Coordinates of C-alpha atoms in Angstrom, one line a residue:
X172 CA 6.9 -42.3 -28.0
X173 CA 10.4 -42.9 -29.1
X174 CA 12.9 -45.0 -27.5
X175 CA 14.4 -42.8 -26.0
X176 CA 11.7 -40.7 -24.0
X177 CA 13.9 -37.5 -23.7
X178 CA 13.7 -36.9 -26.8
X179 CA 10.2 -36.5 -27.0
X180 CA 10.3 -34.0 -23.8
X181 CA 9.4 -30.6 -25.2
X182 CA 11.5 -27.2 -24.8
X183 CA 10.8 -24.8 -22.3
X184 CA 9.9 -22.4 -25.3
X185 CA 7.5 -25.0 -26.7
X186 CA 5.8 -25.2 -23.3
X187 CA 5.8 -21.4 -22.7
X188 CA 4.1 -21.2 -26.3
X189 CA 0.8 -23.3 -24.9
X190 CA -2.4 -21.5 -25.0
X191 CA -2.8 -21.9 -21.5
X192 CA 0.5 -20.5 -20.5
X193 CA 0.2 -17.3 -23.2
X194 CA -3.0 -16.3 -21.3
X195 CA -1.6 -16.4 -17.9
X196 CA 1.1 -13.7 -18.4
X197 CA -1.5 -11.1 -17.3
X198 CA -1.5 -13.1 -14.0
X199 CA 1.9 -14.1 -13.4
X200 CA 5.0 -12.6 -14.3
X201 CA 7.1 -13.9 -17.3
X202 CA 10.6 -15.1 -15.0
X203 CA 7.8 -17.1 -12.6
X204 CA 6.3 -18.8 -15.5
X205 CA 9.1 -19.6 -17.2
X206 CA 10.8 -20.7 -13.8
X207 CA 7.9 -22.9 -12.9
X208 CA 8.0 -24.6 -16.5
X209 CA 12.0 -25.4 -16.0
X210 CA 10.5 -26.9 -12.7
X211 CA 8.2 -29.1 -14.2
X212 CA 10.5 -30.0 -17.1
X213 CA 12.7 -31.4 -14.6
X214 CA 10.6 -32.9 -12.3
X215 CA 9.5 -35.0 -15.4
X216 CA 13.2 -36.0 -16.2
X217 CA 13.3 -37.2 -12.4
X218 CA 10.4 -39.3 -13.5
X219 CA 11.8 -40.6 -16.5
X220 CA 15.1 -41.4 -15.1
X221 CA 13.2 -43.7 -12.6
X222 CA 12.0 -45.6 -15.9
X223 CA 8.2 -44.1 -15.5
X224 CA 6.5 -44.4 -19.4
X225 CA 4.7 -40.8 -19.9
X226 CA 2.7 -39.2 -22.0
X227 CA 4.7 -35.7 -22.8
X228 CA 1.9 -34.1 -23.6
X229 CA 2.8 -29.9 -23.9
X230 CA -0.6 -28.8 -23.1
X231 CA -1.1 -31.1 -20.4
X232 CA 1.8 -29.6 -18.9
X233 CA 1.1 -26.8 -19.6
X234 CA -1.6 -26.7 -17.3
X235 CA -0.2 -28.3 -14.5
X236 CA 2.6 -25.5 -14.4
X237 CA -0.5 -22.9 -14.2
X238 CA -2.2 -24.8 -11.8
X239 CA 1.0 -24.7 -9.7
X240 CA 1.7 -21.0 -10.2
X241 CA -2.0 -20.5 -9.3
X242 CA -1.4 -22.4 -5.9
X243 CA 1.6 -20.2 -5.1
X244 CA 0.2 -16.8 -5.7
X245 CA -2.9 -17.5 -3.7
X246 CA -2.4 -16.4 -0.2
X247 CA -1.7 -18.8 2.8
X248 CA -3.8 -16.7 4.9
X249 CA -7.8 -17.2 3.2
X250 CA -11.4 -17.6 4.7
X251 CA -12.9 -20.3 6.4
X252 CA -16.0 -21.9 7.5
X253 CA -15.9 -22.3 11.1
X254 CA -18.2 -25.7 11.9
X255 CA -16.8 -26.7 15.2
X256 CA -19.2 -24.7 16.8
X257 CA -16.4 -23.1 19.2
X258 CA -17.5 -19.4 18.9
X259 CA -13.4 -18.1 20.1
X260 CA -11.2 -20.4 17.9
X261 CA -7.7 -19.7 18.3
X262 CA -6.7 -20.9 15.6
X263 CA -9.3 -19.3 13.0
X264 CA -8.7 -15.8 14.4
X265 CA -10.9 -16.0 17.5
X266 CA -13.8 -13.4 17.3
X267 CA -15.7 -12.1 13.6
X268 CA -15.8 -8.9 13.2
X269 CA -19.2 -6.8 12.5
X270 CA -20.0 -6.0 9.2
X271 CA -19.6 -2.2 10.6
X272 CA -16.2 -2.9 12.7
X273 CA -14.4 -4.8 8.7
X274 CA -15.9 -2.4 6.6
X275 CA -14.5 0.5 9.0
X276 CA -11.2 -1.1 9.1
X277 CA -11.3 -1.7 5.1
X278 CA -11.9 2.3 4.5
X279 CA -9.2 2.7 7.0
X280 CA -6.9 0.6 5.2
X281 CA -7.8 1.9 1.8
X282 CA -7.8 5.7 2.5
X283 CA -6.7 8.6 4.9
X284 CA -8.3 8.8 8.1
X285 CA -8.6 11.5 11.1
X286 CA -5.6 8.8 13.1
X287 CA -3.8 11.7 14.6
X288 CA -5.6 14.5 13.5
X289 CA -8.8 16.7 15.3
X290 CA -10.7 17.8 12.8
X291 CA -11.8 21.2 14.5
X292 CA -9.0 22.5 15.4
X293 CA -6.8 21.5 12.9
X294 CA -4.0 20.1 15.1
X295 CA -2.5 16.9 16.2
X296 CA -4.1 14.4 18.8
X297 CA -3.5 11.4 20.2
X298 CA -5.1 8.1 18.3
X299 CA -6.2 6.6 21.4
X300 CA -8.9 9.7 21.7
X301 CA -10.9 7.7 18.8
X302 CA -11.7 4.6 21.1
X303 CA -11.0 6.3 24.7
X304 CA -14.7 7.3 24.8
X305 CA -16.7 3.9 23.7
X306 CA -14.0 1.9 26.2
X307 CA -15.1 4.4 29.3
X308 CA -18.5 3.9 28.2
X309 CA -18.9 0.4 28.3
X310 CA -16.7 0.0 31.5
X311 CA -17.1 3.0 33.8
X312 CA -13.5 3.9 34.0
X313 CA -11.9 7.1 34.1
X314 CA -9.6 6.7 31.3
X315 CA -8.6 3.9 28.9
X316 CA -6.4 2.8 26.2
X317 CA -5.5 0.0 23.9
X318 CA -2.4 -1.7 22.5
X319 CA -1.7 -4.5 20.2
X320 CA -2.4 -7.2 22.3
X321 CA -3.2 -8.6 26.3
X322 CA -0.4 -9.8 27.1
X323 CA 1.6 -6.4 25.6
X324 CA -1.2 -4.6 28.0
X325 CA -0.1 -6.5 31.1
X326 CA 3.7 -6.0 30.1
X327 CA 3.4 -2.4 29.4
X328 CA 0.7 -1.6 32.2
X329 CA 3.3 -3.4 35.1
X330 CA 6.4 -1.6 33.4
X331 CA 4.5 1.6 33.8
X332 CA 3.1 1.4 37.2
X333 CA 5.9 -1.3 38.8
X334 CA 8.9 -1.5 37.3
X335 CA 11.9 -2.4 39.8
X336 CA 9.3 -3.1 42.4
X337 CA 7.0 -6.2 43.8
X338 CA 4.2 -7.4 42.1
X339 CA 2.0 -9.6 44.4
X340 CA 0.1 -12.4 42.7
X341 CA -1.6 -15.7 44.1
X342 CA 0.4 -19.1 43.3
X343 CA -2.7 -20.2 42.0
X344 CA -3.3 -17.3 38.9
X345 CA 0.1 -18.2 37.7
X346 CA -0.8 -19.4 35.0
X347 CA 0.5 -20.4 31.2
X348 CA -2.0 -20.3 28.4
X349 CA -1.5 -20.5 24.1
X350 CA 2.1 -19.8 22.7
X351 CA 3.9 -20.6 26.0
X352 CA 2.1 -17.1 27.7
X353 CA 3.4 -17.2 31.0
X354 CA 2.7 -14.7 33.7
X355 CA 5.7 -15.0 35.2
X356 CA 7.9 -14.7 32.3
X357 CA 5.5 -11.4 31.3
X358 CA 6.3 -9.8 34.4
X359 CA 10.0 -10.2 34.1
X360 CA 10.2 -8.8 31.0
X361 CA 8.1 -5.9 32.4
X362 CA 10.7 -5.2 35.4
X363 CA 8.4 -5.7 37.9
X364 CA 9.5 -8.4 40.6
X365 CA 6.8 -11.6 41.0
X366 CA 6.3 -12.1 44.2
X367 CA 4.0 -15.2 44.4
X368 CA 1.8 -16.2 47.6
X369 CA -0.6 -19.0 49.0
X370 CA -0.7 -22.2 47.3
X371 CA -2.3 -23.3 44.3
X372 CA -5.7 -24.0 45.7
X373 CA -5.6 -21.9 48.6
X374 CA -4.8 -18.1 49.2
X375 CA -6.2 -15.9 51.6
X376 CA -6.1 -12.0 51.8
X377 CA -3.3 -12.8 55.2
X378 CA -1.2 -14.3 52.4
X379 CA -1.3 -10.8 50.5
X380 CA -0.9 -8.9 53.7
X381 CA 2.1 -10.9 54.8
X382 CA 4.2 -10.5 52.1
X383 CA 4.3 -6.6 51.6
X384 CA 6.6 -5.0 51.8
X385 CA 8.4 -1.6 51.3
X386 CA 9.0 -2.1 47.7
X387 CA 5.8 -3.6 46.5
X388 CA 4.2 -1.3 44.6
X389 CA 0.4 -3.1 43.3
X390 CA -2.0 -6.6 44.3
X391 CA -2.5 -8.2 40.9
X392 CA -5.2 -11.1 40.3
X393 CA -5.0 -13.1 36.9
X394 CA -7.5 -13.9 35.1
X395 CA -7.3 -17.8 35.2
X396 CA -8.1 -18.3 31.3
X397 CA -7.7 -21.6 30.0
X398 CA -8.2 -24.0 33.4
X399 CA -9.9 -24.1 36.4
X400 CA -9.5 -25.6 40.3
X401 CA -12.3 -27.7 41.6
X402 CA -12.6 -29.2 45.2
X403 CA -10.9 -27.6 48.4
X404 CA -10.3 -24.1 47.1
X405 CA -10.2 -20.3 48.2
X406 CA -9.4 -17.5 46.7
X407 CA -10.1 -13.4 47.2
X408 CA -12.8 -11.3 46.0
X409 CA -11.7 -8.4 44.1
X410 CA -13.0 -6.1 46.4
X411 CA -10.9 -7.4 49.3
X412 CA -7.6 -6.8 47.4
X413 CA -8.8 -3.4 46.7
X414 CA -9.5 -2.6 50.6
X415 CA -6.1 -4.3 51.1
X416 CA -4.5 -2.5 48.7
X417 CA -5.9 1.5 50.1
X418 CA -4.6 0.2 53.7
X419 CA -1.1 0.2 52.1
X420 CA -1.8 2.9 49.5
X421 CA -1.0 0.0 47.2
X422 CA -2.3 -0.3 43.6
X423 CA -4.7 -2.8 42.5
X424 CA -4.6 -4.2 39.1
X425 CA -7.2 -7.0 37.6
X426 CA -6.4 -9.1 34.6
X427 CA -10.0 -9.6 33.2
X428 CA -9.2 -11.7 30.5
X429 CA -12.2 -12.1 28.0
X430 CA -13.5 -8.5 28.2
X431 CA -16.6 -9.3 28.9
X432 CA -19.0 -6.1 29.0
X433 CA -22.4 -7.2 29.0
X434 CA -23.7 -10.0 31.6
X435 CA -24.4 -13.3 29.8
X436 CA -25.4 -15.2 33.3
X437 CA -28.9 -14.8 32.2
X438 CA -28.1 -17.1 28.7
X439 CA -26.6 -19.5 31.1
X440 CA -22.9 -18.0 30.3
X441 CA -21.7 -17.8 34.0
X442 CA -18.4 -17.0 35.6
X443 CA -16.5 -14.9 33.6
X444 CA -15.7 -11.4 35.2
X445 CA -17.9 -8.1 34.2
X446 CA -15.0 -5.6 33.0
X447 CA -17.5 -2.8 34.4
X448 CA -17.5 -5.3 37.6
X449 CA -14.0 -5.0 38.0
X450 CA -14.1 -0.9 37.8
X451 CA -16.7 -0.7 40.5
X452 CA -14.8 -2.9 42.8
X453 CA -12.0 -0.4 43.0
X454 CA -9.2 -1.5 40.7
X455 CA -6.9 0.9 39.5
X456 CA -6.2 -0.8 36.1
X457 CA -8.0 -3.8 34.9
X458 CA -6.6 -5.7 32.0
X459 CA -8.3 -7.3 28.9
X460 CA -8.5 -8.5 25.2
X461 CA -10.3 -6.9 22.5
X462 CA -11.0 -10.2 20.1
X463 CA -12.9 -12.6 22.7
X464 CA -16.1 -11.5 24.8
X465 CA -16.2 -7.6 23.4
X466 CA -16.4 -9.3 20.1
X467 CA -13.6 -6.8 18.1
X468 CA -10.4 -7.0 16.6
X469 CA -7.2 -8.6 18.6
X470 CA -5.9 -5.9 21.2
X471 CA -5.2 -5.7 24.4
X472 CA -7.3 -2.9 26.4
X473 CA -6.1 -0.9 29.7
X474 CA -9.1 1.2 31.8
X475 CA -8.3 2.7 34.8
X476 CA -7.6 5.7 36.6
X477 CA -6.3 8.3 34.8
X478 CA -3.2 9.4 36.4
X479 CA -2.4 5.9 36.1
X480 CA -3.3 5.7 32.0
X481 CA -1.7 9.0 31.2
X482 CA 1.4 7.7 32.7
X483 CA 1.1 4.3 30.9
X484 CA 1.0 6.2 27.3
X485 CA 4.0 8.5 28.1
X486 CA 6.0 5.1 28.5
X487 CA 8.6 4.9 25.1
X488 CA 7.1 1.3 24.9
X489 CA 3.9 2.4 24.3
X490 CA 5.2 2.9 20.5
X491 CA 6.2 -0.4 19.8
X492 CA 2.6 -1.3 21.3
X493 CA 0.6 1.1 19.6
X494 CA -2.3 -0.3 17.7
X495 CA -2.4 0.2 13.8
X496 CA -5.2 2.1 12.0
X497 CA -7.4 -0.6 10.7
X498 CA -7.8 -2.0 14.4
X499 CA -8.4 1.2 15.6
X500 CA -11.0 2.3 13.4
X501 CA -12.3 -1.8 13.7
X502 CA -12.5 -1.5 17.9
X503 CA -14.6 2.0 17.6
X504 CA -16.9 0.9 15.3
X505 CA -17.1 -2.5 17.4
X506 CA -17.6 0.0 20.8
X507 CA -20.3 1.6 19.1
X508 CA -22.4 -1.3 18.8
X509 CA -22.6 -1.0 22.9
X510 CA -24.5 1.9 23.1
X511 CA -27.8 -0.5 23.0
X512 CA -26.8 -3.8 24.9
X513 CA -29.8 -5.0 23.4
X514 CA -28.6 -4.6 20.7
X515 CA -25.4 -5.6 20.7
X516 CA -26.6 -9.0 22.2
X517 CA -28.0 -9.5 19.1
X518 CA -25.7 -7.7 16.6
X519 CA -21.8 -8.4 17.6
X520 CA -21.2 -12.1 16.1
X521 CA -19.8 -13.6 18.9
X522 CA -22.8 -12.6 21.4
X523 CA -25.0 -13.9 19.0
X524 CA -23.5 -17.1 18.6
X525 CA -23.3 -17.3 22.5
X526 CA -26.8 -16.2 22.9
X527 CA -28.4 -18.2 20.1
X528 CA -31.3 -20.4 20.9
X529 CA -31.2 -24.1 21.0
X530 CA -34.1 -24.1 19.0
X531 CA -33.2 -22.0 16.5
X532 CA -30.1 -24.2 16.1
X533 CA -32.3 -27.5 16.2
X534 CA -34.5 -25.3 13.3
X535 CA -31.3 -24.8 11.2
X536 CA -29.4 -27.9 11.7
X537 CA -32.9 -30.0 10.7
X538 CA -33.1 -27.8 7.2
X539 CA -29.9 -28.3 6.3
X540 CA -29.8 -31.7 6.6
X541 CA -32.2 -31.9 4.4
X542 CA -30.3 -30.2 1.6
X543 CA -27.5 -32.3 2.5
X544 CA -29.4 -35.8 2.0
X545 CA -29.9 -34.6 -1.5
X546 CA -26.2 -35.4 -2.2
X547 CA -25.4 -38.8 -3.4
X548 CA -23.6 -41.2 -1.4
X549 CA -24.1 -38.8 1.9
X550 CA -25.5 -40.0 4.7
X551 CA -26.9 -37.8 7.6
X552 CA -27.6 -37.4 11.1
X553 CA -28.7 -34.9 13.2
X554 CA -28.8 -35.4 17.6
X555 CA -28.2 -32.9 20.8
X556 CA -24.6 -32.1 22.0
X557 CA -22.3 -29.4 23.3
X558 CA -19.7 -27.3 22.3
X559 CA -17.6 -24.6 24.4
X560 CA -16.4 -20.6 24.4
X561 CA -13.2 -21.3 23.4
X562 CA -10.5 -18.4 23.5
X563 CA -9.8 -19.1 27.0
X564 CA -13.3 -18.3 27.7
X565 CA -15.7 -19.8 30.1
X566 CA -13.4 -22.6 29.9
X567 CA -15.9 -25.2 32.1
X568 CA -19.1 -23.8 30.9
X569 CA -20.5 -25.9 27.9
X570 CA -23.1 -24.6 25.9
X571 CA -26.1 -27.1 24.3
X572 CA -25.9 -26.8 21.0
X573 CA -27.3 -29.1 17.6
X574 CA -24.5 -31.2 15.5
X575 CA -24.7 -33.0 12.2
X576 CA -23.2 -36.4 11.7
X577 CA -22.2 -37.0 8.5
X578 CA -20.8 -40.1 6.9
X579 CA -19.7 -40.3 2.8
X580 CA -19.6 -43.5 1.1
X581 CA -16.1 -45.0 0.6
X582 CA -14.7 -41.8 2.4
X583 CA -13.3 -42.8 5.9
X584 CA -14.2 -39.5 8.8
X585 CA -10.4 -38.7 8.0
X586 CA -10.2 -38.4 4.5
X587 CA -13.9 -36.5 4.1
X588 CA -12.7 -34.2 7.0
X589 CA -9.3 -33.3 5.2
X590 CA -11.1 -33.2 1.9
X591 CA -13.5 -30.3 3.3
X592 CA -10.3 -28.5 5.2
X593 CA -8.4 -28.3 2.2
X594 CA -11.4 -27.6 -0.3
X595 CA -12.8 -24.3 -1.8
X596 CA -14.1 -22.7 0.7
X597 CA -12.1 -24.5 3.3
X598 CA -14.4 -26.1 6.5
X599 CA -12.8 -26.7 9.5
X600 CA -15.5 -29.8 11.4
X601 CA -14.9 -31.8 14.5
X602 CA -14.5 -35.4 13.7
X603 CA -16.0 -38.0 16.6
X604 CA -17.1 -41.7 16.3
X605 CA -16.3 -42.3 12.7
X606 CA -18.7 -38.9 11.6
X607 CA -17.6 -35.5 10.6
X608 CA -19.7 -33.3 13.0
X609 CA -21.2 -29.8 11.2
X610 CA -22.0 -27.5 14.0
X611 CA -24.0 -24.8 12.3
X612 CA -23.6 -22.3 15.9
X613 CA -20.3 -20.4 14.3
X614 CA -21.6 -20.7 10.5
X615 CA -23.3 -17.5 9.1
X616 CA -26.6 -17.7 7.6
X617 CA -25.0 -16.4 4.6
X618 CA -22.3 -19.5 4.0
X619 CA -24.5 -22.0 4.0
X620 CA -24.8 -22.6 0.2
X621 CA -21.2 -22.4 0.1
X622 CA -21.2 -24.6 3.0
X623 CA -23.3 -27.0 1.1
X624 CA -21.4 -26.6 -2.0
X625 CA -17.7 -27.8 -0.1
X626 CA -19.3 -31.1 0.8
X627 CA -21.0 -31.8 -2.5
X628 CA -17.3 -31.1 -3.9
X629 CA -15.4 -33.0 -1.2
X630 CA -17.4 -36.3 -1.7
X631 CA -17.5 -36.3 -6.1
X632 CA -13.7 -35.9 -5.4

């Protein structure tokens, strides 16, 4: 190097001239690369200003500007291992879809499809007639229809069915889950007027029956998602809001929450609300998502009478609501799967993750840490523990379940845990008591090599 180091800091053309860089025009446009190389030219003057001795070597640099281009065209948005073991994650896109329900919404995506059009007849329909049948199936309604999300179902279902009048709701079920989801706040935007009663522990069906009025038009109870109360509680039974509610020709809507249509009590899944429960009780409209319990694509469902739907669809809302092709052809083929609960118990993802034996897990969980003792400097452990729904699902009921303990040498829980997040594939792990914990519940069959591939990678790094 000379003594003075800028001299020896090649041209952007000189750079753009490296093997590496001539090979990536089929990949990245000419403007990016030569904008990233002007970026990395100066970012080495920066250095060299700050009296830093570098070797200014072209091809070197070269392949740190590809490198860098490489990382900026690859999307944010990418697949990941899920090995919390929490089946729901928020954060990683709550429920996985069927292999039926992502390849239906991939030929959707890539193609024309039958959206607004019947086939027969030749003339237009309505795109909620593809999922209307599997959602009065599985639920026993009348009528039903979907929109983009739950909380965009209670907005729109209220606004249809209550605007400018009283909406009566126990103190308690007011609740505020992810994002700042407030019911309140929903039901202003709707129109409708809250009116709350009872306390937070206590309401009783005199507490409804007091507070009617002459403009109340419906008895709503909220799905309490994300919390429960313990101790000296009441509350009322979905059936008594309905009895209350045809005394005073009032409707009665339910917020199910989770959409759960088969009965997992039996797998030691208690307490969340049967959708189909909900219908037989007598609500007019009950209220839930598409991407927790049902196991399909993020919507928000409506079933009910159908007077009551009918008149939710001719709302001008319903258009900014309206679900999108891909999730529509996703929550049909996800419906489908219900015609045998059997077999949807053992086909939808997220009921087979709910429902999977703790034995089997123990069985997995032992072979794999068998592989994973093959990798220098890894050390493994494998004990009992628990994990949860997740998704504002079954939010008290834990669920035994089989973790992997894993320590690397020189690699503090921290580091190894952000090493594996940010790897190729990235895996998302719960770290406790100086161990990143695997839980194999939420990790298909079908990742484990790649699983086992992240955690060779993350400790050679």
């Amino acid at each position: 190097m000379s003594d003075n180091p800028f001299r020896d800091l090649p041209s952007v053309t000189k750079v753009l001239s490296a093997p590496a860089l001539v090979g990536a025009r089929e990949r990245h446009s000419p403007d990016a690369i030569t904008a990233q190389v002007r970026a990395a030219l100066d970012a080495i003057r920066v250095r060299l200003v700050a009296g830093e001795s570098l070797a200014l070597n072209v091809d070197a640099i070269a392949i740190e500007v590809l490198a860098a281009l490489d990382t900026q065209g690859a999307p944010v948005i990418r697949p990941v291992i899920n090995a919390t073991g929490v089946v729901l994650h928020t954060n990683l896109g709550r429920a996985p879809l069927h292999e039926d329900a992502a390849r239906a919404a991939y030929e959707a995506a890539r193609g024309y499809l039958n959206l607004e059009l019947d086939l027969v007849t030749g003339k237009r329909a309505s795109r909620q007639g593809n999922v209307r049948a599997g959602l009065k199936a599985i639920t026993g309604a009348e009528s039903a229809t979907a929109v983009n999300n739950c909380a965009a179902a209670t907005v729109i279902a209220l606004r249809a069915v209550a605007q400018g009048k009283e909406v009566i709701v126990s103190r308690g079920q007011l609740v505020e889950i992810g994002g700042s989801f407030r019911i309140p706040d929903v039901m202003a935007v709707s129109g409708a007027t809250l009116r709350e009663v009872g306390t937070t522990n206590i309401t009783r069906l005199s507490d409804y029956e007091r507070a009617i009025t002459p403009n109340t038009a419906a008895l709503m109870r909220v799905h309490c998602s994300n919390y429960r109360v313990r101790g000296y509680t009441k509350s009322v039974e979905l059936v008594e809001l309905v009895e209350l509610g045809r005394k005073h020709n009032l409707l009665v809507i339910d917020d199910a929450g989770s959409g759960q249509a088969i009965d997992l009590a039996p797998f030691g899944l208690p307490g969340e609300p049967l959708v189909s429960a909900s219908i037989s009780s007598g609500a007019d409209l009950v209220l839930f998502s598409g991407d927790k319990l049902l196991g399909g694509p993020q919507c928000g469902i409506i079933v009910g009478k159908t007077a009551l739907i009918q008149q939710i669809e001719r709302d001008p809302l319903m258009r900014a609501f309206r679900l999108d092709k891909m999730t529509l052809a996703a929550l049909e083929a996800t419906l489908l799967l219900y015609r045998d609960p059997t077999k949807a118990i053992r086909d939808v993802p997220v009921l087979r993750m709910l429902t999977t034996p703790p034995t089997d897990l123990k069985r997995r969980s032992d072979a794999f840490a068998a592989w994973v003792r093959a990798i220098p400097g890894v050390t493994v452990g494998v004990w009992e523990d628990e994990s949860f729904v997740g998704g504002g699902s079954l939010p008290d009921v834990s669920v035994p379940t089989t973790v992997l303990g894993l320590s690397a040498e020189g690699l503090s829980e921290t580091e190894f845990a952000s090493r594996l997040r940010t790897g190729t594939p990235a895996v998302v792990t719960r770290v406790q008591d100086g161990r990143v914990l695997l839980d194999l519940r939420c990790v298909f069959e079908r990742q484990e090599a790649e699983l086992l591939d992240a955690i060779t990678l993350a400790v050679q790094k």
